[in-house]
Coordinates of C-alpha atoms and ligand atoms in Angstrom, one line a residue:
Chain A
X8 CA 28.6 -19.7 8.8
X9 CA 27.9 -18.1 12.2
X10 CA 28.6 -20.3 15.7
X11 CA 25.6 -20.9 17.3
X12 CA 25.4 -20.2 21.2
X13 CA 25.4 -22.7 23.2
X14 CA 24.0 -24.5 26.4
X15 CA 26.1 -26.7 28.3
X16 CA 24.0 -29.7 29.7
X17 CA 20.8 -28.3 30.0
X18 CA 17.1 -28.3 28.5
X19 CA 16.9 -24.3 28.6
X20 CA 17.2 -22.2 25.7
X21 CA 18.9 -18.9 25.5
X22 CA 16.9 -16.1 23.3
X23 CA 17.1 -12.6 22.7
X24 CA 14.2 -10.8 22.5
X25 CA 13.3 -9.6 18.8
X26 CA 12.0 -6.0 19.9
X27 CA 14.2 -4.9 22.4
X28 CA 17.5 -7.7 22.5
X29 CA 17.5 -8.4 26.1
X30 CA 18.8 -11.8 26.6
X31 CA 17.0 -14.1 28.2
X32 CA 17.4 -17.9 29.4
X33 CA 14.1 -19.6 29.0
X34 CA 13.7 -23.1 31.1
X35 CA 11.2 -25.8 29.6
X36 CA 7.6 -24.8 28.9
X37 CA 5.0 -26.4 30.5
X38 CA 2.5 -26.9 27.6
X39 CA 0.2 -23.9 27.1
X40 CA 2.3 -22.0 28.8
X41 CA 4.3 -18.7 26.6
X42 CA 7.5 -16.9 27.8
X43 CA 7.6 -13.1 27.8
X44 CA 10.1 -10.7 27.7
X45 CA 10.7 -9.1 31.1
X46 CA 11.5 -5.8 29.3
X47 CA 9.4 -4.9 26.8
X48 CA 6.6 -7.5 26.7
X49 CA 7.3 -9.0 23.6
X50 CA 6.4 -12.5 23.1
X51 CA 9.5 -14.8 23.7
X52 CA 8.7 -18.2 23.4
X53 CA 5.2 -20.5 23.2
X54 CA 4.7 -24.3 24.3
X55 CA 1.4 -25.1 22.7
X56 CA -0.7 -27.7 24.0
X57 CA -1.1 -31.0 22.1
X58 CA 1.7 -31.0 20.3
X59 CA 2.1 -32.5 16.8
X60 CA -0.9 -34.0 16.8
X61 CA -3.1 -31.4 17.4
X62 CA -1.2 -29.4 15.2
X63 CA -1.7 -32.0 12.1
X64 CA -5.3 -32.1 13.1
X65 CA -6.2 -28.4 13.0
X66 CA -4.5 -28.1 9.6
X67 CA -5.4 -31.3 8.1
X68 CA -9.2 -29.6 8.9
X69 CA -8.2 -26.4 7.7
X70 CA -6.8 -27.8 4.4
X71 CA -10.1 -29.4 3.6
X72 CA -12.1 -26.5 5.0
X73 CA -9.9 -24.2 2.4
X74 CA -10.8 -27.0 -0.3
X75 CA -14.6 -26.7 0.4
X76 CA -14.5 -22.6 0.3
X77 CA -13.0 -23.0 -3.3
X78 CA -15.2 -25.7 -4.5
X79 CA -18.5 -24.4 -4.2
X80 CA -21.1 -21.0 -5.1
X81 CA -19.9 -18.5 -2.4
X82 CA -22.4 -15.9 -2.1
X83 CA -25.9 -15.6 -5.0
X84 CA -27.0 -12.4 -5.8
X85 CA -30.8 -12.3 -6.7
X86 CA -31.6 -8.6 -8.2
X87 CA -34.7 -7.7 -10.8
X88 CA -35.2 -11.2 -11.7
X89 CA -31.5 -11.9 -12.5
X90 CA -29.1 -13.9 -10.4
X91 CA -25.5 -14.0 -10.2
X92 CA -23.1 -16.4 -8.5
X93 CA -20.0 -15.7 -6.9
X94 CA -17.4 -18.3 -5.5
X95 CA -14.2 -17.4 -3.7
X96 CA -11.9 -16.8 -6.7
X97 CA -14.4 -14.9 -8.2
X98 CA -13.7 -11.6 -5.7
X99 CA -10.1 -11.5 -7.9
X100 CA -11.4 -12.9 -11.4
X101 CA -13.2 -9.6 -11.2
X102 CA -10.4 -7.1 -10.8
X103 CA -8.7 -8.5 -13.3
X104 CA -11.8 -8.5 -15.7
X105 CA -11.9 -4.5 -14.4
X106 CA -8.4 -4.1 -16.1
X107 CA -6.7 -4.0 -12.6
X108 CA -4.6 -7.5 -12.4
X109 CA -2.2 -6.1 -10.2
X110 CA -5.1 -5.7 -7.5
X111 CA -6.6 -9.1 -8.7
X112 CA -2.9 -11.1 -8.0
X113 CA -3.0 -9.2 -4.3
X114 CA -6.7 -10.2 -3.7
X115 CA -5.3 -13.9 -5.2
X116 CA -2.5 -13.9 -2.6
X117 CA -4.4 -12.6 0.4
X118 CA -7.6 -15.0 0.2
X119 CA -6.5 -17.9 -1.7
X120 CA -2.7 -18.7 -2.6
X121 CA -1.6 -17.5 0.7
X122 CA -3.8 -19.2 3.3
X123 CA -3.1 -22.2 0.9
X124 CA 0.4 -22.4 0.7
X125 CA 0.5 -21.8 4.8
X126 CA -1.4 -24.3 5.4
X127 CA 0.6 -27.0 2.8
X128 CA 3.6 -26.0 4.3
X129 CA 3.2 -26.1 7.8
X130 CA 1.5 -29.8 7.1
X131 CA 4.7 -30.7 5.4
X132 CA 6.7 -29.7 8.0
X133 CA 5.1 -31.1 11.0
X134 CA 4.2 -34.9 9.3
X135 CA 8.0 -34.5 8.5
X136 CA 9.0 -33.9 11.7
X137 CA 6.0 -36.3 13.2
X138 CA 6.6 -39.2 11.1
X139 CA 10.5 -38.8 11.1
X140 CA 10.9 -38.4 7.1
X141 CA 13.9 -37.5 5.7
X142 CA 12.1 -35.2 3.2
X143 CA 13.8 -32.2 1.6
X144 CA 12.6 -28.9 1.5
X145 CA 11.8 -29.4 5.5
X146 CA 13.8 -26.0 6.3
X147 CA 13.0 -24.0 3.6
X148 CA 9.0 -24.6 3.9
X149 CA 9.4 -23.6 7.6
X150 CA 11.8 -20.3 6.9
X151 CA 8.9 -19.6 4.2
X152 CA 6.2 -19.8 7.0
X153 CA 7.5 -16.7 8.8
X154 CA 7.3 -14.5 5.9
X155 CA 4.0 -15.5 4.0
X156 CA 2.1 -14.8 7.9
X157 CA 1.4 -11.5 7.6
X158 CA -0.1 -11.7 3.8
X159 CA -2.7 -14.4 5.2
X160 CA -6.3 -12.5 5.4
X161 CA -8.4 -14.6 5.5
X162 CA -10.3 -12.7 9.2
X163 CA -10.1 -9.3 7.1
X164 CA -11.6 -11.4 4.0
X165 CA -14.2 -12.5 6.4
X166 CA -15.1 -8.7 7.2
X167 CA -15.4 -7.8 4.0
X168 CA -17.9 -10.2 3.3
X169 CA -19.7 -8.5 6.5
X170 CA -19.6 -5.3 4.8
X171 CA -20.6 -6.6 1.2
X172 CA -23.7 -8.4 2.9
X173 CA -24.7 -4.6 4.6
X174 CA -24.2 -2.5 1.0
X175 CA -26.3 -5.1 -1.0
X176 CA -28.6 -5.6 1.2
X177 CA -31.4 -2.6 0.5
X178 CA -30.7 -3.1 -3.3
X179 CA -30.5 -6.9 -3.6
X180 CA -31.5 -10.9 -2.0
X181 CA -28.3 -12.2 -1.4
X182 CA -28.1 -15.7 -0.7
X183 CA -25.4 -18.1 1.1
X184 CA -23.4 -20.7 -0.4
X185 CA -21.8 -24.0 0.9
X186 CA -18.7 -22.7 0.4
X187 CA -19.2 -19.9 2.6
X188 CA -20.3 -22.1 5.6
X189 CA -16.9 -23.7 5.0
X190 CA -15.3 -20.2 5.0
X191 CA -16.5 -19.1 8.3
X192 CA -16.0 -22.8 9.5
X193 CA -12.2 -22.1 8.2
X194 CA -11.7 -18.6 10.2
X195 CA -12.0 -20.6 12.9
X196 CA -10.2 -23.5 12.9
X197 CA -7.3 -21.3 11.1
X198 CA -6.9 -19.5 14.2
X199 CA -6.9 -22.6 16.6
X200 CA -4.0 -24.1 14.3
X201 CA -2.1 -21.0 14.6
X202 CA -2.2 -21.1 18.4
X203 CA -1.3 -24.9 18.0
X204 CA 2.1 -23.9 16.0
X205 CA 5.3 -22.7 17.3
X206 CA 7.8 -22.0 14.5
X207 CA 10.8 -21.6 17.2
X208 CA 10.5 -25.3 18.6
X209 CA 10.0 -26.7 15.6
X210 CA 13.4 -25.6 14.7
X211 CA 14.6 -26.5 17.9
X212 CA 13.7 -30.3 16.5
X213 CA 15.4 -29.8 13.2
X214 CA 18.7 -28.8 15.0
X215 CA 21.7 -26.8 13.7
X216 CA 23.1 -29.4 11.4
X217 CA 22.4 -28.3 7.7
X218 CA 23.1 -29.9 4.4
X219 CA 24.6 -27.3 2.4
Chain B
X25 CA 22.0 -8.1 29.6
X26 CA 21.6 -6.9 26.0
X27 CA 22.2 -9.3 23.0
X28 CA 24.6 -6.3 21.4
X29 CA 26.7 -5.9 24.4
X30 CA 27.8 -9.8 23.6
X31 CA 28.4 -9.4 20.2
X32 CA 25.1 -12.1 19.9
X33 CA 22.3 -11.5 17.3
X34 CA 19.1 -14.0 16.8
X35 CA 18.2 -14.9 12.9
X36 CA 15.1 -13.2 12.1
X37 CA 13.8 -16.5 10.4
X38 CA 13.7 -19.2 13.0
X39 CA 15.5 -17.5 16.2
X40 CA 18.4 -19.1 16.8
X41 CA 21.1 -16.7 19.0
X42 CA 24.3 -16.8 17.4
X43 CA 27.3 -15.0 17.6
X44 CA 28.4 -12.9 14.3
X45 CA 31.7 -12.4 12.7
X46 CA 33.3 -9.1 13.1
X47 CA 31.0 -6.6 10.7
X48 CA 27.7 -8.0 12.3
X49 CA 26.6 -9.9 8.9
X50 CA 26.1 -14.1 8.5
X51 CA 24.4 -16.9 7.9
X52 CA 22.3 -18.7 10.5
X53 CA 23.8 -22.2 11.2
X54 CA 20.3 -23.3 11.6
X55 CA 17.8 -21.9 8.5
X56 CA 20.4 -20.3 6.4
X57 CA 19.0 -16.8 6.5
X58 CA 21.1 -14.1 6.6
X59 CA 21.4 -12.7 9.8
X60 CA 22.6 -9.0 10.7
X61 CA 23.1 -7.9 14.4
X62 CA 20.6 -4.8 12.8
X63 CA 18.2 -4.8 9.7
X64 CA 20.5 -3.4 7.3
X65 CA 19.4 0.5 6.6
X66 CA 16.4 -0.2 8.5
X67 CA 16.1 4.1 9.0
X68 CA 16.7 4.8 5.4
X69 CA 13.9 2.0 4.0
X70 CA 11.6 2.5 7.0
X71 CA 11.5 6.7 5.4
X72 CA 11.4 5.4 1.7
X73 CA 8.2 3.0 1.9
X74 CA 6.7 5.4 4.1
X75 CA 6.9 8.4 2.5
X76 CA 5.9 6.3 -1.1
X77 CA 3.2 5.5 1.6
X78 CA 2.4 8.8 2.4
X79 CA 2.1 10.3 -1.3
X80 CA 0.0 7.2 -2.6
X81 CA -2.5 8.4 0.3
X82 CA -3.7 11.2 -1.3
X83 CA -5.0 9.4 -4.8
X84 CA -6.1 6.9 -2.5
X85 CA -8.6 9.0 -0.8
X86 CA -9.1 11.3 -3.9
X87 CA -10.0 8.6 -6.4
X88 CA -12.8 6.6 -6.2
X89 CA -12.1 2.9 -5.1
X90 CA -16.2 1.5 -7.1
X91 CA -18.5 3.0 -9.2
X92 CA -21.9 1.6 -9.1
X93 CA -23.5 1.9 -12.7
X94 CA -27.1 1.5 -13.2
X95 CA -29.6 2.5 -15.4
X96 CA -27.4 4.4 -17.1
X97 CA -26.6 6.3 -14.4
X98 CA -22.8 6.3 -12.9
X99 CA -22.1 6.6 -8.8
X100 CA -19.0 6.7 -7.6
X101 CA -17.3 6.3 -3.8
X102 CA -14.2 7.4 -2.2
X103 CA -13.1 5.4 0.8
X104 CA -14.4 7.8 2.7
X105 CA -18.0 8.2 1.1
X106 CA -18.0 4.5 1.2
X107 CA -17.7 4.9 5.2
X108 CA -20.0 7.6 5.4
X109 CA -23.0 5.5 3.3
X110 CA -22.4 2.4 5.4
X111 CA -23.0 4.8 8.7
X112 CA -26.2 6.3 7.1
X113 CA -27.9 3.0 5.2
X114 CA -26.1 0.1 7.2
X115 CA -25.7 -0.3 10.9
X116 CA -23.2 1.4 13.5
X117 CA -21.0 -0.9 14.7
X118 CA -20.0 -2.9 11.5
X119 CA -19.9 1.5 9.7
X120 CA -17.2 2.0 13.1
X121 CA -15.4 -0.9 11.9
X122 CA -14.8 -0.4 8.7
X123 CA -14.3 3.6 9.6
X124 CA -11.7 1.9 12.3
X125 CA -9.8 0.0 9.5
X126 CA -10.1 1.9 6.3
X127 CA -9.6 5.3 7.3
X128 CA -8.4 5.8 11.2
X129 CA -5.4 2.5 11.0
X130 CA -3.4 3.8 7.5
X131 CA -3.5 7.4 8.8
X132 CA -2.5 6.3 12.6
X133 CA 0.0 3.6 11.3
X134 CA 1.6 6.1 9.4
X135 CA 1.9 9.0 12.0
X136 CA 3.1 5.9 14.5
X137 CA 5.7 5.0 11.8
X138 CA 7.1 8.6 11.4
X139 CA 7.1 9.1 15.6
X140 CA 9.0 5.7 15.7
X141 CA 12.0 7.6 13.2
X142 CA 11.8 10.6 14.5
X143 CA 12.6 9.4 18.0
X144 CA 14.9 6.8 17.1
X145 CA 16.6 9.3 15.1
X146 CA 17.2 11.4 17.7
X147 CA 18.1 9.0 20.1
X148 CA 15.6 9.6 22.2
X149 CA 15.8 7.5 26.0
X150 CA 12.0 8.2 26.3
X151 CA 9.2 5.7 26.7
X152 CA 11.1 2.8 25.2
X153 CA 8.1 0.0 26.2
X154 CA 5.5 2.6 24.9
X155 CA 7.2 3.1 22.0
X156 CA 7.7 -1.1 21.7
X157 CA 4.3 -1.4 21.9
X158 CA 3.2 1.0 19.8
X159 CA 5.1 -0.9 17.5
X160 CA 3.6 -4.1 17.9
X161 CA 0.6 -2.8 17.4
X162 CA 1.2 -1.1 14.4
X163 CA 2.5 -4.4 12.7
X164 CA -0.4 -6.0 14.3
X165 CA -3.4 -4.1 12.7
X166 CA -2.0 -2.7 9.5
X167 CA -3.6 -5.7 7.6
X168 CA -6.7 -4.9 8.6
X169 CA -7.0 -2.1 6.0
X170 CA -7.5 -4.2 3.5
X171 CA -11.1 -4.8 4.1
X172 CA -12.5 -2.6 1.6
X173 CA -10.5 -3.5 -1.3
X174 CA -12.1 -7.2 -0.5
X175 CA -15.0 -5.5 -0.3
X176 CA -14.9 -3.4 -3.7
X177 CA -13.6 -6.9 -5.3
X178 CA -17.0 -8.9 -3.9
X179 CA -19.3 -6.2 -4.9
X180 CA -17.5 -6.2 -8.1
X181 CA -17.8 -10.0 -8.8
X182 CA -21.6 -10.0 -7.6
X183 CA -23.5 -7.1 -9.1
X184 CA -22.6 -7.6 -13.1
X185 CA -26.5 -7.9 -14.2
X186 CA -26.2 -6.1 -17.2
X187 CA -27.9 -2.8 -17.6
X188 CA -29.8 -3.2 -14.5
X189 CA -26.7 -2.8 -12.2
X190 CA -22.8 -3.1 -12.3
X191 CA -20.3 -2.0 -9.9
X192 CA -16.4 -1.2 -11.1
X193 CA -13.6 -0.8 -9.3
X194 CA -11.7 2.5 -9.2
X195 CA -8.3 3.6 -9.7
X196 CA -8.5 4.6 -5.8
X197 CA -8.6 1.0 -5.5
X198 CA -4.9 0.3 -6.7
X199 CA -3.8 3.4 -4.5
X200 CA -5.1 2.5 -1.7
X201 CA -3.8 -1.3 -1.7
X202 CA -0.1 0.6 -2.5
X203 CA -0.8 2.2 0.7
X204 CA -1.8 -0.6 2.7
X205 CA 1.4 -2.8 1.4
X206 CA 3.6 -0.1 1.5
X207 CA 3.1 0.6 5.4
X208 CA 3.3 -3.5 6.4
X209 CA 6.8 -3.2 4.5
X210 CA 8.0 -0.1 6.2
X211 CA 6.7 -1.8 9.5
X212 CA 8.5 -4.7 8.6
X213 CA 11.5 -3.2 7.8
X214 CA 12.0 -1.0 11.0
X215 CA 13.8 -2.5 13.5
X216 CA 12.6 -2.1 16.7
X217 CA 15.5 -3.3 19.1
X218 CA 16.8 0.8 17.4
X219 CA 14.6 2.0 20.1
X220 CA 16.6 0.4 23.1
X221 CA 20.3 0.7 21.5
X222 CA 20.9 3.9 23.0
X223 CA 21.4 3.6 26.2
X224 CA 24.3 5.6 26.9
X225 CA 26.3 2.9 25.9
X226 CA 28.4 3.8 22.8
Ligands
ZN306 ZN1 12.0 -7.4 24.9
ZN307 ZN1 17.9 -18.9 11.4

């Protein structure tokens, strides 16, 4: 096990930046308020506003929001007198219909799963830490976090329901579902709760004492 | 003051500054992640995804990623004949977009990647913050590539009406999604403190 670094009596944290190592020593953040690196730019350190709460609230919403999208038609397709319905898991169901389930478990991933599993996990971790529960799994949901980010799409989804809309739309009547109000509803407050989450102080709160 | 110089790494995971043990490789006190004072062989994986990367983007762009089917008669599109209807039958600025994500970010992602080896390779002391940025950047956008296989995927699940119309995805499809994954792990696996270790300092 490594030895941590650390501060003798004080609030400030000692970082080094991830894109270009320069060390810095960042005093408290006034909420709202990021830290940058003096080098390169990078983003150091964030101290969003509101706090827990506003973080539980945003993905509390964005759970049900994700619940909505998935529970309802998605987009209708009216074309010579025949109509089809689409919902959100329907985008995959057909890849791997088309013979192609590799694409269809990426598409899965990317637009369902993913957001899902984000969103469950960073709930778990903040009521832990909120409620002061002695839960397990508390440190492996947030090291989880950092790596499921990037395979999140739902914005990119979003486009490509843009784009969709714009190729049907000389050939077909498309019509709008509930669950895609939720959708758009979802980019939304998805991006708010990412602003309202900061990985690094969370695991300032957890602390360097691990169970092994 | 660099990290390096102290013998201090942060963990990748949850950014805790620790100091390793001789050899530069541990666990973080705090997460439990391993934690190197580099990404081990970041050069040598960076050039293996990308140049995967690089060969999957031909078949990407040579195979057709949707065939529209109707009446008995069989369509198909390219990524690139896919942008070029969209600027032609759709409007401008969502045609840019797509043009932007499907077929200007792989291509620039993957030049940026190569530039990014080639000048850490060679040590060079040359626009480090450019080259930072051009970084971020590149780990920034790459997922916005994606769009049209979500796209090929919704046309795919909505027009099924029989003989009247059906769209299929294509093989380019799968190549083109290799692509896209393959870059965001080569991003991900380049490390881009390389860019600032040599500094005349060892
Ligand atoms: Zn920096
Ligand atoms: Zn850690």
């Amino acid at each position: 096990m490594n030895q941590p670094v650390r501060l003798e009596a004080s609030e400030s944290t000692l970082l080094a930046c991830h894109e270009c190592d320069t060390l810095h020593r960042i005093p408290p953040l006034t909420p709202g308020h990021t830290a940058r690196c003096r080098v390169c730019g990078a983003k150091l350190l964030r101290n969003p506003k509101g706090g827990l709460d506003r973080a539980i609230a945003l993905y509390s919403t964005a759970l049900i929001l994700l619940l909505l999208a998935n529970a309802f038609p998605f987009l209708t397709l009216e074309i010579g007198g025949r109509s089809e319905i689409t919902n959100m898991a329907g985008a995959s169901w057909s890849l791997y219909r088309a013979g192609m389930p590799e694409l269809a478990v990426v598409v899965f991933i990317t637009s369902i799963a993913g957001p899902g599993l984000l969103i469950v996990c960073s709930l778990y971790v903040l009521l832990a830490l909120r409620l002061r529960l002695r839960v397990p799994g508390v440190r492996l949901a947030l090291s989880w976090l950092s790596h499921l980010e990037p395979w999140v799409m739902l914005d990119v989804f979003m486009l490509g329901v843009l784009v969709a809309f714009v190729k049907l739309g000389n050939m077909a009547t498309m019509h709008v579902g509930t669950s895609l109000y939720a959708f758009v509803a979802l980019i939304g407050v998805a991006a708010a709760a990412t602003s309202s989450f900061e990985p690094q102080l969370l695991w300032q709160r957890l602390g360097v004492r691990r169970r092994r | 003051m660099r990290a390096r110089n102290l013998g201090l790494a942060s963990c990748h995971t949850c950014g805790l500054l620790q100091r390793l043990p001789v050899g530069g490789h541990g666990h973080c006190p705090r997460c439990g992640s391993s934690v190197h004072l580099r990404k081990p062989n970041s050069i040598t994986t960076t050039w293996a995804l990308l140049l995967t990367a690089m060969i999957a983007y031909l078949p990407a762009n040579l195979y057709p990623v949707m065939s529209v089917v109707s009446f008995g008669k069989r369509q198909s599109d390219t990524i690139i004949s896919g942008v070029i209807y969209l600027f032609v039958h759709g409007d401008w600025p969502l045609a840019l977009i797509v043009f932007v994500a499907s077929v200007l970010v792989p291509l620039l992602k993957m030049l940026a990647l190569l530039y990014l080896l080639l000048t850490v390779q060679s040590r060079s002391p040359l626009r480090k913050q450019q080259r930072t940025r051009l970084y971020r950047i590149v780990e920034l956008v790459g997922r916005w590539s994606m769009v049209d296989i979500f796209v090929v995927a919704l046309l795919a699940a909505l027009v099924n009406v029989g003989t009247i119309a059906t769209i299929e995805p294509g093989t380019g499809a799968i190549a083109f999604t290799a692509v896209v994954i393959l870059t965001m792990f080569a991003a991900a696996s380049f490390d881009p403190r390389l860019i600032w270790d040599h500094n005349g300092e060892a």
